[in-house]
XYZ file of N, CA, C and O in Angstrom:
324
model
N 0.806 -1.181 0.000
C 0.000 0.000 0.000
C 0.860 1.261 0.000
O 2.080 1.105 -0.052
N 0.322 2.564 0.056
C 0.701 3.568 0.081
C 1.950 3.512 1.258
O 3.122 3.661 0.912
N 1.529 3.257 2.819
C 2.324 3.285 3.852
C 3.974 2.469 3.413
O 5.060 2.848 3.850
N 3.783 1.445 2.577
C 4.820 0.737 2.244
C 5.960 1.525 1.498
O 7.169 1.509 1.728
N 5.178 2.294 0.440
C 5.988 2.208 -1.200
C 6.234 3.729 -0.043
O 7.279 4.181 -0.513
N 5.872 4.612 1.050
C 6.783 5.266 1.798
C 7.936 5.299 1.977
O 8.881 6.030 1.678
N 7.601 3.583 3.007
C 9.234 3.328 3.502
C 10.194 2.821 2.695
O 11.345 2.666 3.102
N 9.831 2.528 1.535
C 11.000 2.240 0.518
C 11.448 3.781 -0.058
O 12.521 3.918 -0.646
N 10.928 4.428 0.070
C 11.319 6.046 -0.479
C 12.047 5.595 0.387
O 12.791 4.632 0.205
N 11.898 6.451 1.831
C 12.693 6.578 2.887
C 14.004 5.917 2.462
O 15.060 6.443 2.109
N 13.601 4.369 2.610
C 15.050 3.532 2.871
C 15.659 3.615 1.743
O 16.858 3.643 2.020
N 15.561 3.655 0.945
C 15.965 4.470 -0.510
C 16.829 6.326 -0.616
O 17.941 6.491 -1.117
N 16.142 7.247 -0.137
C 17.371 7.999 0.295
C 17.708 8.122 1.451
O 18.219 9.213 1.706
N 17.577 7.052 2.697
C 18.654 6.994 3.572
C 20.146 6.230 3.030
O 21.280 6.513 3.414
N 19.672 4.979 1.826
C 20.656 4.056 2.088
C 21.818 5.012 0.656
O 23.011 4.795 0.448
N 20.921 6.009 -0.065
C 21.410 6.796 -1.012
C 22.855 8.177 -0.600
O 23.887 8.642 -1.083
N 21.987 8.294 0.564
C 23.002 8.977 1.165
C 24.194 8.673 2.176
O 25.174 9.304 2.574
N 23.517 7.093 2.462
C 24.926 6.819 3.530
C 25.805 6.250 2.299
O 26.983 6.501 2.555
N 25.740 5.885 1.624
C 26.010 5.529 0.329
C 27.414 6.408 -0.241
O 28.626 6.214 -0.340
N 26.059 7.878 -0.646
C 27.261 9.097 -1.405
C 27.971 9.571 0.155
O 28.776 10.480 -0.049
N 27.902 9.272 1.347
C 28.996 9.696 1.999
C 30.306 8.548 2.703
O 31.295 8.725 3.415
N 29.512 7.078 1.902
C 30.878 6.114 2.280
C 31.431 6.371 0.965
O 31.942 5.256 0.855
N 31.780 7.026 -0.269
C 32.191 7.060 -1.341
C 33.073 8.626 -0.873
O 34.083 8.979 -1.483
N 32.658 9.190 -0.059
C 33.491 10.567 -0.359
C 34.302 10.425 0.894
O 35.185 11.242 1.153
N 34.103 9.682 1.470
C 35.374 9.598 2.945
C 35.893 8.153 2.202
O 36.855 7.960 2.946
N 35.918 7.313 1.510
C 37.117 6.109 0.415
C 37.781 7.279 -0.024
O 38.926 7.555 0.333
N 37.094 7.980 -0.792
C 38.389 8.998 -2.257
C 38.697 9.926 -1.135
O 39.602 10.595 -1.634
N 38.476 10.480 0.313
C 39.265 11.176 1.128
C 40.718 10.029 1.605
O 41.902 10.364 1.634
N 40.182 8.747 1.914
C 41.331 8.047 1.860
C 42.308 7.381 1.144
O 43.325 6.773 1.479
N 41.645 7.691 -0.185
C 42.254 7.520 -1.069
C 43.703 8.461 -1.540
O 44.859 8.189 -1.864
N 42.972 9.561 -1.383
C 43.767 10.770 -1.338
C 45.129 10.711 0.067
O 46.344 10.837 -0.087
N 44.413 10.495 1.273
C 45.738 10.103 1.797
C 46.681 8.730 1.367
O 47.864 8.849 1.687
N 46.489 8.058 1.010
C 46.976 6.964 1.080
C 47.987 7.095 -0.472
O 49.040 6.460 -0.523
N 47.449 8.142 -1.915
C 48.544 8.350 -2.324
C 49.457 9.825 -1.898
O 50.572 9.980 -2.395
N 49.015 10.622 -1.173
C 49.956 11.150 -0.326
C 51.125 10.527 0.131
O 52.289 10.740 -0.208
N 50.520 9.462 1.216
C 51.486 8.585 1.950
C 52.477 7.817 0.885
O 53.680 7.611 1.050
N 51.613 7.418 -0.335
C 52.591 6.777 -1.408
C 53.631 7.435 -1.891
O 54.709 6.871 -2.083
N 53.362 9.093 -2.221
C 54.791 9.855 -2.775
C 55.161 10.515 -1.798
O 56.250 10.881 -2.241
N 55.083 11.061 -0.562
C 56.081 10.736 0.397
C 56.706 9.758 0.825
O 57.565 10.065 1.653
N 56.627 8.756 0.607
C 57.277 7.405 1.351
C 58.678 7.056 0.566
O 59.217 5.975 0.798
N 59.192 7.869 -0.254
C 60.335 7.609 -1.022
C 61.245 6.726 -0.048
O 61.933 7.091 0.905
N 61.070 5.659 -0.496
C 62.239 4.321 0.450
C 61.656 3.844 1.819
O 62.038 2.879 2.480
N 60.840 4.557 2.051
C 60.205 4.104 3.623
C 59.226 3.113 3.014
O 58.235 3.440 2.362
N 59.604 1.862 3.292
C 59.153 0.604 2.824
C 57.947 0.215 3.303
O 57.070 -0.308 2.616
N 57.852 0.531 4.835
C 56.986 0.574 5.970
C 55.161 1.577 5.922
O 54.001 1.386 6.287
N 56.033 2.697 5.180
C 54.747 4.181 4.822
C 54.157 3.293 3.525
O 52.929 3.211 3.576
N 54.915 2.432 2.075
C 54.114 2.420 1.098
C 53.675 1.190 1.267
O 52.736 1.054 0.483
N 53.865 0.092 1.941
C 52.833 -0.910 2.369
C 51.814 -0.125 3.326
O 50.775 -0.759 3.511
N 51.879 1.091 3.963
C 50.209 1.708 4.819
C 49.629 2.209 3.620
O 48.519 2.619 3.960
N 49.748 2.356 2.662
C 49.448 3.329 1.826
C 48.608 2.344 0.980
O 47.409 2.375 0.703
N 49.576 1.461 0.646
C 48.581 -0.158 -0.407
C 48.180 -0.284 0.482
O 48.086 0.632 -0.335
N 47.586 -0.515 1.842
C 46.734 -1.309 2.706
C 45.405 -0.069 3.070
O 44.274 -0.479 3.331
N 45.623 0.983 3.052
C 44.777 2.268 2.923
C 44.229 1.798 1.873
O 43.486 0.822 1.979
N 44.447 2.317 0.785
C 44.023 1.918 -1.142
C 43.005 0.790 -0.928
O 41.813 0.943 -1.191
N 43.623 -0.583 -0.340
C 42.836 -1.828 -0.544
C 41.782 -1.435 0.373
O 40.737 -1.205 -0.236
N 41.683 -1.247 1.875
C 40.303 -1.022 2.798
C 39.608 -0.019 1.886
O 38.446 -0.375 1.689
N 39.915 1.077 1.285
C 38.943 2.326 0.678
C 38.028 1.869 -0.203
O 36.853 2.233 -0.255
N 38.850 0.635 -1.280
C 38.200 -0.111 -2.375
C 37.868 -1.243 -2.053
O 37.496 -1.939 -2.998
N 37.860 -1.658 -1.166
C 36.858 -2.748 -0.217
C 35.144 -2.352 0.196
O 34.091 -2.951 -0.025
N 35.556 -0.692 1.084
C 34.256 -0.416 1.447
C 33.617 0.285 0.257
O 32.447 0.616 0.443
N 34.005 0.500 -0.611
C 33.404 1.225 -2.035
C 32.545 -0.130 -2.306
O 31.320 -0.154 -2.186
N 33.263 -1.159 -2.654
C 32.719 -2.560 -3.017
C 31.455 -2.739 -2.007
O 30.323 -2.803 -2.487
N 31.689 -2.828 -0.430
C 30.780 -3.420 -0.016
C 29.421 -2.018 0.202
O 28.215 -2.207 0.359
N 29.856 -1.221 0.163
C 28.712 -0.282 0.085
C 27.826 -0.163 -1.576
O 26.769 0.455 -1.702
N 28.382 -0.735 -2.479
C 27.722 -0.764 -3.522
C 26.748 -2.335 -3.178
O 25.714 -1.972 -2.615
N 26.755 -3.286 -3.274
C 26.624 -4.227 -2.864
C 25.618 -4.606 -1.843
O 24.963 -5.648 -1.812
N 25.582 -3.367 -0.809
C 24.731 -3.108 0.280
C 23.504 -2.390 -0.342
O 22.351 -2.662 -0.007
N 23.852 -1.385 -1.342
C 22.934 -0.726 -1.908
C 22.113 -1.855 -2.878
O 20.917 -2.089 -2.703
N 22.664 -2.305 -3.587
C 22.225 -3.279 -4.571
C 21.430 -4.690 -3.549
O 20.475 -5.297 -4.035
N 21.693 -4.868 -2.873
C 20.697 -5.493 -1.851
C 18.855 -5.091 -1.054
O 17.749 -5.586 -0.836
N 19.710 -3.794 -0.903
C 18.378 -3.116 0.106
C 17.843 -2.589 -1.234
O 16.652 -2.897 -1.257
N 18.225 -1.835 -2.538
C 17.158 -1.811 -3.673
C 15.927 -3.103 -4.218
O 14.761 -3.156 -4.608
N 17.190 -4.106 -3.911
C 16.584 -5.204 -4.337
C 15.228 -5.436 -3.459
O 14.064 -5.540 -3.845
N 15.839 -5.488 -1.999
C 14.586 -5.947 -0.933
C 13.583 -5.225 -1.260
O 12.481 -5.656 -1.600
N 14.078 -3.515 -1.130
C 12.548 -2.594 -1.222
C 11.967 -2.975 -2.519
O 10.751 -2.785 -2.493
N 12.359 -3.418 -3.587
C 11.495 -3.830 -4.787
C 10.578 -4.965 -4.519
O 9.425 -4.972 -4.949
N 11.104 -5.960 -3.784
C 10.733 -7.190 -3.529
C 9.117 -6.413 -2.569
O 7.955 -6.658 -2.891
N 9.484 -5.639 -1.588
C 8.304 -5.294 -0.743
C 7.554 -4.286 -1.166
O 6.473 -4.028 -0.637
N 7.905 -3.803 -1.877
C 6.984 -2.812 -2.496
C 6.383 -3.337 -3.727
O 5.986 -2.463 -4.498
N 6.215 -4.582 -4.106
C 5.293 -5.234 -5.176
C 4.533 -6.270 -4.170
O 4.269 -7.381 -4.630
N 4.184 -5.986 -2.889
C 3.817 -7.060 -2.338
C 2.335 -6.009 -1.496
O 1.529 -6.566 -0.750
C-alpha cells in the first residue's frame, strides 16, 4: 500500500546517502593513502600503509555498492507485495 511504497522512499534515500557519503570519505582516503605513497620515497613501511589504505577504501566502495544493490533489491521485492 501507500504506507509501504513510503518506507521504501525513505530507505531508498537513507541508504542513497549513507552511500554518497561512504564514497566521499574512500576517495578522502584515497587521497591520503597516495599522499602517503609519494612521500614514502624508500620508507618501505609508509608504502605498504598506503597499499593497505588503497585496498580497505576499495573494499568499502565494493561493499557499500553491494549493500545498496541489496536493500534496492529488498525494497522492490516489498513494495510489489
Amino acid at each position: 500500500g501507500p504506507a509501504t511504497a513510503r518506507l521504501g522512499q525513505l530507505i531508498t534515500r537513507l541508504t542513497n546517502w549513507a552511500l554518497g557519503l561512504l564514497i566521499a570519505i574512500s576517495v578522502l582516503f584515497i587521497v591520503y593513502a597516495a599522499f602517503l605513497f609519494l612521500t614514502g620515497a624508500g620508507n618501505e613501511e609508509q608504502i605498504k600503509k598506503a597499499k593497505q589504505v588503497i585496498l580497505y577504501a576499495v573494499v568499502a566502495i565494493v561493499v557499500g555498492l553491494l549493500s545498496k544493490a541489496i536493500v534496492t533489491l529488498v525494497v522492490g521485492l516489498i513494495s510489489t507485495v
